[in-house]
Coordinates of C-alpha atoms in Angstrom, one line a residue:
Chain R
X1 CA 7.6 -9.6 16.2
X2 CA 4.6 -7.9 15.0
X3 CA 1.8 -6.7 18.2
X4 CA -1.9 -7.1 17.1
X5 CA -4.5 -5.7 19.2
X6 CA -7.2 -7.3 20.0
X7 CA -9.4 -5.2 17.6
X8 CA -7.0 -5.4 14.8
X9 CA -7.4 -9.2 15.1
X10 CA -11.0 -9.2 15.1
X11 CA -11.0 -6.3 12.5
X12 CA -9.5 -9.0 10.2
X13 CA -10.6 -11.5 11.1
X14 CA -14.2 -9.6 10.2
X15 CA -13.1 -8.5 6.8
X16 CA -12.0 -11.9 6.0
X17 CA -15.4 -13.6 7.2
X18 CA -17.0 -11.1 5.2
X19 CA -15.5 -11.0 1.5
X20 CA -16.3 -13.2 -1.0
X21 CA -13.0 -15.1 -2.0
X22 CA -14.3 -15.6 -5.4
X23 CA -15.1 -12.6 -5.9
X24 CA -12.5 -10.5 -3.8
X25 CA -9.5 -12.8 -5.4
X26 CA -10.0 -12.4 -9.0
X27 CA -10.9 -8.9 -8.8
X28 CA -7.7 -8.0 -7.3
X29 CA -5.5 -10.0 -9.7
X30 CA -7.4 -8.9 -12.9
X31 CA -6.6 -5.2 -11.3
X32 CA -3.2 -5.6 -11.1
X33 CA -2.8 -7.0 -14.5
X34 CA -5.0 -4.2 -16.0
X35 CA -4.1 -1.0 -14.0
X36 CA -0.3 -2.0 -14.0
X37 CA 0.3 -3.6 -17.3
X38 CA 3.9 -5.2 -16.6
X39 CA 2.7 -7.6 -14.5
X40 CA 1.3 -9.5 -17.7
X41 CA 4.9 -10.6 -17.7
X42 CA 4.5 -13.1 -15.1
X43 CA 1.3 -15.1 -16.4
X44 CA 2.8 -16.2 -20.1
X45 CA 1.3 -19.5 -19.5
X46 CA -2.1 -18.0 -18.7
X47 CA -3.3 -17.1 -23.0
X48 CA -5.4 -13.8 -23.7
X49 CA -4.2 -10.9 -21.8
X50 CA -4.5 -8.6 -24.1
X51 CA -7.3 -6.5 -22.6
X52 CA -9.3 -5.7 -19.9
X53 CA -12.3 -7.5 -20.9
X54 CA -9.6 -11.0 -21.9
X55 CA -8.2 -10.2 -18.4
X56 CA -11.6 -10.2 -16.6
X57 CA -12.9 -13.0 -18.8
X58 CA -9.8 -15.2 -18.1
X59 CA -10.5 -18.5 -16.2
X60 CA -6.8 -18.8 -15.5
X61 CA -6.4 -15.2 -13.7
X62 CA -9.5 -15.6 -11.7
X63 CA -8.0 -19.4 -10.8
X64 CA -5.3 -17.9 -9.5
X65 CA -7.0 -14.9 -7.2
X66 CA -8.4 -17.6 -5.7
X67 CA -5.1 -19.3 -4.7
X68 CA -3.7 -15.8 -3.8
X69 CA -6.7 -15.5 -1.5
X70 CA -6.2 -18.4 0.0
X71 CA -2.9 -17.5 0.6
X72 CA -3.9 -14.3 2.5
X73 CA -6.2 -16.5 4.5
X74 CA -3.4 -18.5 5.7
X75 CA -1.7 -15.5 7.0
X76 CA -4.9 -13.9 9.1
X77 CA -4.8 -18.0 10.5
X78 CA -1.6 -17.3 11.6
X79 CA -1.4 -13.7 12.2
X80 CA 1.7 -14.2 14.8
X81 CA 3.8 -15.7 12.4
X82 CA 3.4 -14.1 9.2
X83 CA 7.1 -14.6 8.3
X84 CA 7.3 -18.5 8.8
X85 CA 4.1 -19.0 7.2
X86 CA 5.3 -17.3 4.4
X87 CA 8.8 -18.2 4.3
X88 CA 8.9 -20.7 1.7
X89 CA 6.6 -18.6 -0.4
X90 CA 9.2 -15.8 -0.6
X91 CA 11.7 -18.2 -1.5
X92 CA 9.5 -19.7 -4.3
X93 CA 8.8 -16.1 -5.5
X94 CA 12.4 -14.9 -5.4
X95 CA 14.4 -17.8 -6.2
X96 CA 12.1 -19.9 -9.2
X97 CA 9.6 -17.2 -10.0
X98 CA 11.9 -14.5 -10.3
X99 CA 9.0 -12.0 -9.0
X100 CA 10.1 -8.0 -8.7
X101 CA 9.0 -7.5 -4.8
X102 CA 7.8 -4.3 -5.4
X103 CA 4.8 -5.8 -7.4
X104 CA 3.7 -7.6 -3.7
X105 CA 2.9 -3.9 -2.9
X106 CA 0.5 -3.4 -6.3
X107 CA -1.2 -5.7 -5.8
X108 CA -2.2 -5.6 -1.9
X109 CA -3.0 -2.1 -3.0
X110 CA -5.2 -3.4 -5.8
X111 CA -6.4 -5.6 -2.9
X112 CA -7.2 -2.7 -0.8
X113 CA -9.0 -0.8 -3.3
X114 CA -11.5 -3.9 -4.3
X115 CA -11.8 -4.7 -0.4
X116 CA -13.1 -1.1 0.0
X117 CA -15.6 -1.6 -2.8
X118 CA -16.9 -4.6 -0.9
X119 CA -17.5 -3.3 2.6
X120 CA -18.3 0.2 1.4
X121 CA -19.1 2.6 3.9
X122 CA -17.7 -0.4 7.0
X123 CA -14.3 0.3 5.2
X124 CA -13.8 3.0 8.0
X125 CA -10.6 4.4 8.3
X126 CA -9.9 2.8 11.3
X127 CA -10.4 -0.7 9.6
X128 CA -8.8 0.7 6.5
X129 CA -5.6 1.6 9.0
X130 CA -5.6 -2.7 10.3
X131 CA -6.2 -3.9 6.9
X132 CA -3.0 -1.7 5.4
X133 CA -0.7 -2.8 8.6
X134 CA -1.5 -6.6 7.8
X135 CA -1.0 -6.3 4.1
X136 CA 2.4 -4.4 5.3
X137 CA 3.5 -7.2 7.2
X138 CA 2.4 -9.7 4.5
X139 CA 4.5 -7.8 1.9
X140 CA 7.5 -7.9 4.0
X141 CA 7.0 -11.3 5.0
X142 CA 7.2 -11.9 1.1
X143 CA 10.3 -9.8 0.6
X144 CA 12.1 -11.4 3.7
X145 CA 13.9 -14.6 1.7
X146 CA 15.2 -11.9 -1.2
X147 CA 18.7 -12.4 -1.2
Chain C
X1 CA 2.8 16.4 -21.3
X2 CA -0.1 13.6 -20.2
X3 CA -2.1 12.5 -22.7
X4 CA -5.6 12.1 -22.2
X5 CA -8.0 9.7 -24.3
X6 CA -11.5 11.4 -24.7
X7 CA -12.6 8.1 -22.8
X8 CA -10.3 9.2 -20.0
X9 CA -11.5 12.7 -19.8
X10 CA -15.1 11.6 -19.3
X11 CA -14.1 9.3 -16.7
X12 CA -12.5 11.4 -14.4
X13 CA -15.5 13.6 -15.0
X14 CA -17.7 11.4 -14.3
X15 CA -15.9 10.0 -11.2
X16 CA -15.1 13.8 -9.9
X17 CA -19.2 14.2 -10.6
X18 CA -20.4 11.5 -8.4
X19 CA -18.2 12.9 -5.3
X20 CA -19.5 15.8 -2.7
X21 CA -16.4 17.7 -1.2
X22 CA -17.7 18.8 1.5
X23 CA -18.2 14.8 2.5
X24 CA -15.4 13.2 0.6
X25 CA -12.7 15.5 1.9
X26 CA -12.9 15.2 5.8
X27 CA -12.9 12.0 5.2
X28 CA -9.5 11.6 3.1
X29 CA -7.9 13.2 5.4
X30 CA -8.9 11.8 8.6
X31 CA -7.4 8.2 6.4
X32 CA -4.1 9.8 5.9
X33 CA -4.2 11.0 9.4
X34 CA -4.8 7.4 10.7
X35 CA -3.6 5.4 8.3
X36 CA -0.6 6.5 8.0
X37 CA -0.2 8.4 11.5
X38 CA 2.8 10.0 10.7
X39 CA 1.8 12.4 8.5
X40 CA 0.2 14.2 11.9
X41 CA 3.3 16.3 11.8
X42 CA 2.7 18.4 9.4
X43 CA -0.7 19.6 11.4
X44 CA 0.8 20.6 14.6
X45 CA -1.8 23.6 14.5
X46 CA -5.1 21.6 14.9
X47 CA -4.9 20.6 18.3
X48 CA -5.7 17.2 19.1
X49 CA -5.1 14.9 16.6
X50 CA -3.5 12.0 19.0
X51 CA -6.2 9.7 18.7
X52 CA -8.4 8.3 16.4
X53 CA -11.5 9.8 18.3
X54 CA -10.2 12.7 18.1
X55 CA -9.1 12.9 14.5
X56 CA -12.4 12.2 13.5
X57 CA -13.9 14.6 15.4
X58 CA -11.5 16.9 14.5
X59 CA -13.1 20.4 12.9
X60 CA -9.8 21.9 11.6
X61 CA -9.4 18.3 9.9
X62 CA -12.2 18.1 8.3
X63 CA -12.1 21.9 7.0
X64 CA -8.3 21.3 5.8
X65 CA -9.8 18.1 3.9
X66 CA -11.9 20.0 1.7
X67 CA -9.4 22.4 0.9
X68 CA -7.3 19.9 -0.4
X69 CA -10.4 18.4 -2.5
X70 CA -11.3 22.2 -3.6
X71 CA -7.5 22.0 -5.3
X72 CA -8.0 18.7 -6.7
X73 CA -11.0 20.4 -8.2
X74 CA -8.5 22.1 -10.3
X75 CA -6.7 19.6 -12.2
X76 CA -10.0 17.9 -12.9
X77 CA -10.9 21.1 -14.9
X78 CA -7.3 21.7 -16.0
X79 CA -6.0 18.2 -17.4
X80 CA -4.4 19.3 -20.1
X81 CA -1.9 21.6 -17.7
X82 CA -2.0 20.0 -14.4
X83 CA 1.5 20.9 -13.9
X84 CA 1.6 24.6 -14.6
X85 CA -2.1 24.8 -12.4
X86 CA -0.1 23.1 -9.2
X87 CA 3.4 24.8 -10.1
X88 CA 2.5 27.2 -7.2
X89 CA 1.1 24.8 -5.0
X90 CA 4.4 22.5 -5.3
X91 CA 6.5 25.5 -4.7
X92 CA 4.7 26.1 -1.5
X93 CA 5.0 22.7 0.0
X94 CA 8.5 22.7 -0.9
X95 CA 9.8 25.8 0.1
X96 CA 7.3 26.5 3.1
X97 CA 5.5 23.5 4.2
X98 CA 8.6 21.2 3.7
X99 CA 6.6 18.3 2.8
X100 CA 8.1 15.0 2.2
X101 CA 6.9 14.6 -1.6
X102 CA 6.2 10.8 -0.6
X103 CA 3.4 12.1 1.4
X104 CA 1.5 12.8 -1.8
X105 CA 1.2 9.4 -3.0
X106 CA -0.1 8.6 0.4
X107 CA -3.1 11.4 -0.1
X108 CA -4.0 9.8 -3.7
X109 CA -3.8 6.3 -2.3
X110 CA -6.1 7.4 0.5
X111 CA -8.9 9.7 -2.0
X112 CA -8.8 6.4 -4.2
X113 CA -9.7 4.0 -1.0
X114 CA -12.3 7.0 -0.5
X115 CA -13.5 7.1 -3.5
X116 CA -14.2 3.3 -4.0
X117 CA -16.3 2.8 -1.0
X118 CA -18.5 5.8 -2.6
X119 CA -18.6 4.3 -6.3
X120 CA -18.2 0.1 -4.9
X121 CA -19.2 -1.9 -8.1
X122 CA -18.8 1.3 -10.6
X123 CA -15.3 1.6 -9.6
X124 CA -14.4 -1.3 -12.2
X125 CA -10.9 -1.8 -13.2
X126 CA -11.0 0.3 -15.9
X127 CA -12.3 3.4 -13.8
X128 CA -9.4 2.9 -11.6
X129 CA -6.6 2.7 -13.9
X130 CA -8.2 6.0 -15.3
X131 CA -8.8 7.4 -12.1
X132 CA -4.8 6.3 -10.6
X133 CA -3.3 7.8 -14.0
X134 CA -5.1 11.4 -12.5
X135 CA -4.1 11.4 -9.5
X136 CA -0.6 9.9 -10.9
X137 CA -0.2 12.9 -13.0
X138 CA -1.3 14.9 -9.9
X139 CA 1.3 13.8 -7.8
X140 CA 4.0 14.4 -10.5
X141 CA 2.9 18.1 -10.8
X142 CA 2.8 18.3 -6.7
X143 CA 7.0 17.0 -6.7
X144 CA 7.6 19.3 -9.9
X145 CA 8.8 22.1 -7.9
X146 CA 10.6 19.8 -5.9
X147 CA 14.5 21.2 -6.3

């Protein structure tokens, strides 16, 4: 089971409090669709993709960093059991999605990147170190129900 | 060979413009350092480096940091031939430094973090892609020597 300290609850807790989800959501979605173009694959339903400014401008992709958000929120709510709180999102991503896991990493690293833009100079390394061990254990928590 | 849009060129420019060395580099290293603490190996000669405290205080850290920048410096005014500019440089972290080549994308990762809590809102999406296929093509050139 993963050990948090104390400050590397509060750490994320703090970074959490202090993004703006609709902001912080979209941003890393329309990233990881524009910096790592094969990602498109997975949004056919969601119309012009077809550059960065139909990415940015896209009502569906900024819709859904929202619900990706939300879905990060629910892990720093329950930060001691990442892997039953995600469990049935794995599933969902491996087994009807048919998502390649090693996009879960682009895009927390998109995720990083924007986060870092956000806090600016607070993204210390020492905060940058927490944030990058709970989006590790987030990504493996969504790679656990692959095969 | 990596080909460069004239759009691509000027970013990286500009990007590489907008950073100081001498306060960008300490500071991407004591990341790696931290962030990823097992890369404090391959630094067995700067003393203390156990701790966070004393990574950032570190003055054999930070020096070593701007080295590292002063080199990047090079494939910023060498795009065209990054590989040929670091083909010594690769050779020496092969053959003498025995550095795992995985350890490079852990540097870019940590100059990009860097970098976008210096640039925050002008590090859009399409600045990063730019700036990620850099320091992509300067990661290749660091394995090239690799075997």
């Amino acid at each position: 089971m993963v050990v948090w300290t104390d400050f590397e609850r509060s750490t994320i807790e703090n970074i959490f409090s202090k993004i703006n989800y609709e902001v912080v959501g979209p941003a890393a979605i329309s990233r990881c669709l524009i910096v790592y173009p094969w990602t498109q694959r997975y949004f056919g339903g969601f119309g012009n993709l077809y550059n960065a400014a139909a990415i940015i401008d896209n009502p569906k992709v900024a819709a859904h960093g929202l619900v990706v958000l939300k879905g990060l929120e629910l892990a720093q709510k329950n930060m001691d059991n990442i892997k039953a709180t995600f469990a049935d999102l794995s599933k969902l991503h491996s087994e009807k999605l048919l998502v390649d896991p090693d996009n879960f990493k682009l895009l927390t690293d998109c995720l990083a990147i924007v986060v870092a833009a956000e806090l600016g100079e607070d993204f210390t390394a020492e905060v940058h170190a927490v944030f990058q061990k709970f989006l590790a254990v987030v990504v493996a928590s969504l790679r656990k129900q692959y095969y | 060979m990596v080909k460069w849009t004239d759009k691509e060129r000027s970013t990286v420019r500009t990007v590489w413009e907008s950073i100081d060395i001498d306060e960008l580099g300490p500071e991407v290293l004591r990341r790696v350092l931290i962030v990823y603490p097992w890369t404090e190996r391959y630094f067995g000669a700067f003393g203390d480096i156990f701790t966070t405290t004393a990574i950032l205080q570190n003055p054999k850290v930070a020096a070593h940091g701007i080295v590292v920048l002063r080199a990047l410096d090079q494939a910023v005014k060498n795009m065209d031939n990054i590989k040929d500019t670091y083909a010594a440089l690769s050779r020496l972290h092969f053959e003498k430094l025995e550095v795992d080549p995985d350890n490079f994308r852990l540097l870019a990762d940590c100059i990009t973090i860097s970098v976008a809590c210096k640039l925050r809102a002008e590090m859009n999406p399409q600045v990063q892609a730019t700036w990620q296929k850099f320091l992509q093509a300067v990661v290749d050139a660091m394995c090239a020597q690799y075997y």
